[in-house]
Amino acid sequence: MQRRKATFKLYPNAVQQQTLEEWTRLHCELYNAALQERIEAYRKVGISISYYDQQNALPEIKVHRPEFIELGSHALQQTLRRLDLSFQAFFRRVKAGQTPGFPRFKSSTRFSGFCYPDLAGWKLFQQGERGATLRIGSGKDAMMIRARGKHRFAEFKPNDLTITRRNGQWFASVTLRVPETSCARERVDQQQRGIDFGVNDWATFDNGETIENPRFVRNELPRLAQLQRQRDRKKKGSCRYRRLSKQIGKLHERIGNLRRDFLHKETTRIVQTCAVIATEALQPKNMSRSAKGTLEKPGKRIKQKAGLNREILSASFGMAHQMLAYKAEEAGTRLHLANTHQLKPSQRCCVCWEIVPKTLSQRMHQCSHCGHSMQRDQNSAAVVLIDACTPGTGVAARPKPLARQRAKPRSKTRETPTTIAQAI
Ligand SMILES: [Zn+2]
């Protein structure tokens, strides 16, 4: 069994929306009260209150505050568990010598939502292509909320439900337990591809094919700056200020949606056509390190680096890698992540395997040893592909193919790097 998430957009009517907001407010109140209880108990008498102490107090709370009853006891427990998790994370980080922030009180307008940890209290009905109805609660008080969305699984068992609010819109996220056979993706081709991800072209393949970088943030940047300038002229907290904040939030959401859509489509296409995918194990955090430097030793070209960082983060290689990883597993594709430090794909020649140092601005690979000349990113994609075809290299991340899709083992031995590079 695998776990997969499916998200549905909710279309509550006015009454339902009010109820959802009221319930979110109550969950938030519970969260804040539980946090306060923990803080006060520790300050006044030095006791640490555990999750179970708080869970056991729930029935009593419901006696005094009957409005909590219809929220469902498991959902209430889940909110307490959420607080417990944040305390666990806090203490774990303290122990590790980091300086985490203490769990905070949350404002009900920013509280993201609530969760039903099991099947109690809700049910999702699917209708037609992408229509759905979500039932929350039971009996004659149950809410039937219109929803839209679909997933690709034929067989599944729902596991839990999370209701979230983003920018005034409501979403229902359902965790599904899906059998492996239902997860499997079809593969239409058996190519072996090396990929180099980058900012100029989002992806370059070893055969010279490229995927253009859509640059969603850069395209929307003038509009974003304009809105932010407008907002700065308004009085903070006023109606106009809030209206513009909402528009800015919407714009950010749009950028995120476009990006996710792009990444899903491209990674699916890559995985569907490839039996072997080779790429570098990236560390975007290192790539986008700030150039600011320290006060005594300020960095150079800070603005340019900030712009590059924005582009690196916007291209979201991390998200692309995650998607490639799980989709490759579903399709029985071998994903090879080369060790960048050992392999140095951008510096290595894919024909003679020698290191040819070059700076970031040099876009052509011109080998001084064998005279091989190639576009820089294409060369480095070819290098990682050779690395993938060489046994005993690369770092982990070779998911096992699904049983029914397991391909015949390919015996590929490398005599010299040259022969393989030419074969490819
Ligand atoms: Zn060479």
PDB file of C-alpha atoms in Angstrom, residues 211-389:
ATOM      1  CA  ILE A 211      13.006  22.472 -21.908  1.00  0.00           C
ATOM      2  CA  GLU A 212      12.656  26.212 -21.719  1.00  0.00           C
ATOM      3  CA  ASN A 213      12.566  27.848 -18.297  1.00  0.00           C
ATOM      4  CA  PRO A 214       9.087  29.335 -17.917  1.00  0.00           C
ATOM      5  CA  ARG A 215      10.294  31.915 -15.329  1.00  0.00           C
ATOM      6  CA  PHE A 216       6.925  32.406 -13.681  1.00  0.00           C
ATOM      7  CA  VAL A 217       8.225  34.740 -10.991  1.00  0.00           C
ATOM      8  CA  ARG A 218      10.118  36.981 -13.373  1.00  0.00           C
ATOM      9  CA  ASN A 219       7.093  37.358 -15.625  1.00  0.00           C
ATOM     10  CA  GLU A 220       4.881  38.444 -12.761  1.00  0.00           C
ATOM     11  CA  LEU A 221       7.493  40.575 -11.012  1.00  0.00           C
ATOM     12  CA  PRO A 222       6.409  43.969 -12.449  1.00  0.00           C
ATOM     13  CA  ARG A 223       2.788  43.332 -11.429  1.00  0.00           C
ATOM     14  CA  LEU A 224       3.874  42.136  -7.992  1.00  0.00           C
ATOM     15  CA  ALA A 225       6.066  45.189  -7.449  1.00  0.00           C
ATOM     16  CA  GLN A 226       3.255  47.480  -8.576  1.00  0.00           C
ATOM     17  CA  LEU A 227       0.808  45.945  -6.100  1.00  0.00           C
ATOM     18  CA  GLN A 228       3.321  46.097  -3.283  1.00  0.00           C
ATOM     19  CA  ARG A 229       4.051  49.767  -4.047  1.00  0.00           C
ATOM     20  CA  GLN A 230       0.341  50.524  -3.994  1.00  0.00           C
ATOM     21  CA  ARG A 231      -0.083  48.720  -0.699  1.00  0.00           C
ATOM     22  CA  ASP A 232       2.768  50.630   0.881  1.00  0.00           C
ATOM     23  CA  ARG A 233       0.900  53.888   0.267  1.00  0.00           C
ATOM     24  CA  LYS A 234      -2.125  52.667   2.236  1.00  0.00           C
ATOM     25  CA  LYS A 235      -2.621  52.875   5.954  1.00  0.00           C
ATOM     26  CA  LYS A 236      -1.678  49.587   7.548  1.00  0.00           C
ATOM     27  CA  GLY A 237      -4.709  47.510   8.559  1.00  0.00           C
ATOM     28  CA  SER A 238      -7.178  49.624   6.560  1.00  0.00           C
ATOM     29  CA  CYS A 239      -9.723  48.180   4.144  1.00  0.00           C
ATOM     30  CA  ARG A 240      -7.670  49.200   1.124  1.00  0.00           C
ATOM     31  CA  TYR A 241      -4.515  47.743   2.649  1.00  0.00           C
ATOM     32  CA  ARG A 242      -6.271  44.441   3.220  1.00  0.00           C
ATOM     33  CA  ARG A 243      -7.766  44.437  -0.257  1.00  0.00           C
ATOM     34  CA  LEU A 244      -4.327  44.838  -1.823  1.00  0.00           C
ATOM     35  CA  SER A 245      -2.859  42.194   0.482  1.00  0.00           C
ATOM     36  CA  LYS A 246      -5.462  39.827  -0.793  1.00  0.00           C
ATOM     37  CA  GLN A 247      -4.546  40.613  -4.392  1.00  0.00           C
ATOM     38  CA  ILE A 248      -0.867  40.030  -3.648  1.00  0.00           C
ATOM     39  CA  GLY A 249      -1.723  36.705  -2.023  1.00  0.00           C
ATOM     40  CA  LYS A 250      -3.735  35.733  -5.087  1.00  0.00           C
ATOM     41  CA  LEU A 251      -0.828  36.573  -7.370  1.00  0.00           C
ATOM     42  CA  HIS A 252       1.560  34.447  -5.325  1.00  0.00           C
ATOM     43  CA  GLU A 253      -0.937  31.640  -5.436  1.00  0.00           C
ATOM     44  CA  ARG A 254      -1.219  31.934  -9.200  1.00  0.00           C
ATOM     45  CA  ILE A 255       2.560  31.737  -9.594  1.00  0.00           C
ATOM     46  CA  GLY A 256       2.601  28.644  -7.392  1.00  0.00           C
ATOM     47  CA  ASN A 257      -0.207  26.998  -9.348  1.00  0.00           C
ATOM     48  CA  LEU A 258       1.457  27.661 -12.695  1.00  0.00           C
ATOM     49  CA  ARG A 259       4.734  26.294 -11.411  1.00  0.00           C
ATOM     50  CA  ARG A 260       3.231  23.142  -9.939  1.00  0.00           C
ATOM     51  CA  ASP A 261       1.324  22.496 -13.136  1.00  0.00           C
ATOM     52  CA  PHE A 262       4.470  22.898 -15.225  1.00  0.00           C
ATOM     53  CA  LEU A 263       6.543  20.627 -12.965  1.00  0.00           C
ATOM     54  CA  HIS A 264       3.913  17.891 -12.893  1.00  0.00           C
ATOM     55  CA  LYS A 265       3.533  17.855 -16.658  1.00  0.00           C
ATOM     56  CA  GLU A 266       7.249  17.859 -17.427  1.00  0.00           C
ATOM     57  CA  THR A 267       8.293  15.285 -14.833  1.00  0.00           C
ATOM     58  CA  THR A 268       5.484  12.969 -15.911  1.00  0.00           C
ATOM     59  CA  ARG A 269       6.568  13.249 -19.518  1.00  0.00           C
ATOM     60  CA  ILE A 270      10.211  12.567 -18.659  1.00  0.00           C
ATOM     61  CA  VAL A 271       9.412   9.551 -16.513  1.00  0.00           C
ATOM     62  CA  GLN A 272       7.008   8.096 -19.066  1.00  0.00           C
ATOM     63  CA  THR A 273       9.584   8.031 -21.830  1.00  0.00           C
ATOM     64  CA  CYS A 274      12.675   6.965 -19.908  1.00  0.00           C
ATOM     65  CA  ALA A 275      13.877   3.680 -18.478  1.00  0.00           C
ATOM     66  CA  VAL A 276      16.921   5.365 -16.960  1.00  0.00           C
ATOM     67  CA  ILE A 277      17.088   8.978 -15.802  1.00  0.00           C
ATOM     68  CA  ALA A 278      20.406  10.367 -14.649  1.00  0.00           C
ATOM     69  CA  THR A 279      20.886  13.707 -12.995  1.00  0.00           C
ATOM     70  CA  GLU A 280      22.888  15.406 -10.295  1.00  0.00           C
ATOM     71  CA  ALA A 281      21.948  15.217  -6.650  1.00  0.00           C
ATOM     72  CA  LEU A 282      21.293  18.921  -6.150  1.00  0.00           C
ATOM     73  CA  GLN A 283      21.597  21.088  -3.099  1.00  0.00           C
ATOM     74  CA  PRO A 284      19.541  24.170  -3.947  1.00  0.00           C
ATOM     75  CA  LYS A 285      20.219  25.520  -0.480  1.00  0.00           C
ATOM     76  CA  ASN A 286      23.920  25.729  -1.263  1.00  0.00           C
ATOM     77  CA  MET A 287      23.288  27.065  -4.743  1.00  0.00           C
ATOM     78  CA  SER A 288      21.147  29.933  -3.501  1.00  0.00           C
ATOM     79  CA  ARG A 289      23.348  30.965  -0.620  1.00  0.00           C
ATOM     80  CA  SER A 290      23.221  34.710  -0.061  1.00  0.00           C
ATOM     81  CA  ALA A 291      26.063  36.820  -1.366  1.00  0.00           C
ATOM     82  CA  LYS A 292      25.540  39.418   1.324  1.00  0.00           C
ATOM     83  CA  GLY A 293      28.615  38.476   3.342  1.00  0.00           C
ATOM     84  CA  THR A 294      29.251  40.054   6.726  1.00  0.00           C
ATOM     85  CA  LEU A 295      29.347  43.656   7.865  1.00  0.00           C
ATOM     86  CA  GLU A 296      33.134  43.754   7.862  1.00  0.00           C
ATOM     87  CA  LYS A 297      33.400  41.801   4.637  1.00  0.00           C
ATOM     88  CA  PRO A 298      30.450  42.682   2.411  1.00  0.00           C
ATOM     89  CA  GLY A 299      29.910  40.494  -0.656  1.00  0.00           C
ATOM     90  CA  LYS A 300      30.086  41.601  -4.251  1.00  0.00           C
ATOM     91  CA  ARG A 301      27.248  41.888  -6.758  1.00  0.00           C
ATOM     92  CA  ILE A 302      24.638  41.212  -4.055  1.00  0.00           C
ATOM     93  CA  LYS A 303      21.684  42.345  -6.157  1.00  0.00           C
ATOM     94  CA  GLN A 304      22.684  40.152  -9.076  1.00  0.00           C
ATOM     95  CA  LYS A 305      23.101  37.152  -6.829  1.00  0.00           C
ATOM     96  CA  ALA A 306      19.743  37.866  -5.212  1.00  0.00           C
ATOM     97  CA  GLY A 307      18.143  37.894  -8.666  1.00  0.00           C
ATOM     98  CA  LEU A 308      19.880  34.632  -9.551  1.00  0.00           C
ATOM     99  CA  ASN A 309      18.765  33.117  -6.246  1.00  0.00           C
ATOM    100  CA  ARG A 310      15.193  34.088  -7.012  1.00  0.00           C
ATOM    101  CA  GLU A 311      15.468  32.361 -10.368  1.00  0.00           C
ATOM    102  CA  ILE A 312      17.065  29.262  -8.833  1.00  0.00           C
ATOM    103  CA  LEU A 313      14.350  28.975  -6.236  1.00  0.00           C
ATOM    104  CA  SER A 314      11.638  29.738  -8.767  1.00  0.00           C
ATOM    105  CA  ALA A 315      12.842  26.945 -11.044  1.00  0.00           C
ATOM    106  CA  SER A 316      12.207  24.714  -8.001  1.00  0.00           C
ATOM    107  CA  PHE A 317      14.632  21.918  -8.695  1.00  0.00           C
ATOM    108  CA  GLY A 318      13.933  20.490  -5.265  1.00  0.00           C
ATOM    109  CA  MET A 319      10.265  19.990  -6.066  1.00  0.00           C
ATOM    110  CA  ALA A 320      11.159  18.591  -9.494  1.00  0.00           C
ATOM    111  CA  HIS A 321      13.503  16.068  -7.893  1.00  0.00           C
ATOM    112  CA  GLN A 322      10.844  14.963  -5.441  1.00  0.00           C
ATOM    113  CA  MET A 323       8.335  14.484  -8.232  1.00  0.00           C
ATOM    114  CA  LEU A 324      10.857  12.616 -10.377  1.00  0.00           C
ATOM    115  CA  ALA A 325      11.673  10.342  -7.452  1.00  0.00           C
ATOM    116  CA  TYR A 326       8.159   9.171  -6.699  1.00  0.00           C
ATOM    117  CA  LYS A 327       7.037   9.074 -10.311  1.00  0.00           C
ATOM    118  CA  ALA A 328      10.138   7.093 -11.299  1.00  0.00           C
ATOM    119  CA  GLU A 329       9.285   4.579  -8.630  1.00  0.00           C
ATOM    120  CA  GLU A 330       5.742   4.288  -9.925  1.00  0.00           C
ATOM    121  CA  ALA A 331       6.918   3.755 -13.487  1.00  0.00           C
ATOM    122  CA  GLY A 332       9.733   1.384 -12.564  1.00  0.00           C
ATOM    123  CA  THR A 333      12.228   3.858 -13.993  1.00  0.00           C
ATOM    124  CA  ARG A 334      15.718   3.912 -12.554  1.00  0.00           C
ATOM    125  CA  LEU A 335      16.595   7.352 -11.240  1.00  0.00           C
ATOM    126  CA  HIS A 336      20.300   7.876 -10.841  1.00  0.00           C
ATOM    127  CA  LEU A 337      21.495  10.788  -8.730  1.00  0.00           C
ATOM    128  CA  ALA A 338      25.158  11.429  -9.359  1.00  0.00           C
ATOM    129  CA  ASN A 339      27.394  12.706  -6.602  1.00  0.00           C
ATOM    130  CA  THR A 340      28.178  16.244  -7.746  1.00  0.00           C
ATOM    131  CA  HIS A 341      31.324  16.643  -5.661  1.00  0.00           C
ATOM    132  CA  GLN A 342      32.937  13.456  -6.884  1.00  0.00           C
ATOM    133  CA  LEU A 343      31.775  13.591 -10.466  1.00  0.00           C
ATOM    134  CA  LYS A 344      31.874  17.343 -11.225  1.00  0.00           C
ATOM    135  CA  PRO A 345      29.669  16.911 -14.310  1.00  0.00           C
ATOM    136  CA  SER A 346      29.952  20.508 -15.461  1.00  0.00           C
ATOM    137  CA  GLN A 347      33.756  20.350 -15.417  1.00  0.00           C
ATOM    138  CA  ARG A 348      34.238  16.893 -16.889  1.00  0.00           C
ATOM    139  CA  CYS A 349      34.561  16.007 -20.557  1.00  0.00           C
ATOM    140  CA  CYS A 350      32.040  13.382 -21.616  1.00  0.00           C
ATOM    141  CA  VAL A 351      34.405  11.893 -24.214  1.00  0.00           C
ATOM    142  CA  CYS A 352      37.802  11.656 -22.533  1.00  0.00           C
ATOM    143  CA  TRP A 353      36.592  11.925 -18.886  1.00  0.00           C
ATOM    144  CA  GLU A 354      39.209  14.609 -18.065  1.00  0.00           C
ATOM    145  CA  ILE A 355      38.451  17.606 -15.859  1.00  0.00           C
ATOM    146  CA  VAL A 356      38.237  20.813 -17.898  1.00  0.00           C
ATOM    147  CA  PRO A 357      37.820  23.740 -15.476  1.00  0.00           C
ATOM    148  CA  LYS A 358      35.451  26.477 -16.577  1.00  0.00           C
ATOM    149  CA  THR A 359      33.599  29.369 -15.010  1.00  0.00           C
ATOM    150  CA  LEU A 360      29.813  29.762 -14.875  1.00  0.00           C
ATOM    151  CA  SER A 361      29.851  32.238 -17.750  1.00  0.00           C
ATOM    152  CA  GLN A 362      31.495  29.799 -20.155  1.00  0.00           C
ATOM    153  CA  ARG A 363      28.536  28.253 -21.927  1.00  0.00           C
ATOM    154  CA  MET A 364      30.545  25.994 -24.253  1.00  0.00           C
ATOM    155  CA  HIS A 365      32.519  22.949 -23.248  1.00  0.00           C
ATOM    156  CA  GLN A 366      35.787  23.027 -25.190  1.00  0.00           C
ATOM    157  CA  CYS A 367      38.010  20.109 -24.215  1.00  0.00           C
ATOM    158  CA  SER A 368      41.711  20.909 -24.162  1.00  0.00           C
ATOM    159  CA  HIS A 369      42.602  17.186 -24.040  1.00  0.00           C
ATOM    160  CA  CYS A 370      40.642  15.639 -26.890  1.00  0.00           C
ATOM    161  CA  GLY A 371      39.252  18.698 -28.641  1.00  0.00           C
ATOM    162  CA  HIS A 372      35.635  17.711 -27.982  1.00  0.00           C
ATOM    163  CA  SER A 373      33.278  20.655 -28.163  1.00  0.00           C
ATOM    164  CA  MET A 374      29.690  20.704 -26.925  1.00  0.00           C
ATOM    165  CA  GLN A 375      27.158  22.959 -25.286  1.00  0.00           C
ATOM    166  CA  ARG A 376      28.029  23.077 -21.593  1.00  0.00           C
ATOM    167  CA  ASP A 377      24.777  21.745 -20.109  1.00  0.00           C
ATOM    168  CA  GLN A 378      24.477  19.028 -22.738  1.00  0.00           C
ATOM    169  CA  ASN A 379      27.997  17.862 -21.899  1.00  0.00           C
ATOM    170  CA  SER A 380      27.212  17.668 -18.227  1.00  0.00           C
ATOM    171  CA  ALA A 381      23.968  15.764 -18.932  1.00  0.00           C
ATOM    172  CA  ALA A 382      26.016  13.290 -20.975  1.00  0.00           C
ATOM    173  CA  VAL A 383      28.499  12.930 -18.111  1.00  0.00           C
ATOM    174  CA  VAL A 384      25.826  12.028 -15.555  1.00  0.00           C
ATOM    175  CA  LEU A 385      24.327   9.522 -18.002  1.00  0.00           C
ATOM    176  CA  ILE A 386      27.688   7.776 -18.382  1.00  0.00           C
ATOM    177  CA  ASP A 387      27.943   7.798 -14.609  1.00  0.00           C
ATOM    178  CA  ALA A 388      24.504   6.166 -14.375  1.00  0.00           C
ATOM    179  CA  CYS A 389      25.504   3.412 -16.788  1.00  0.00           C
TER     180      CYS A 389
END
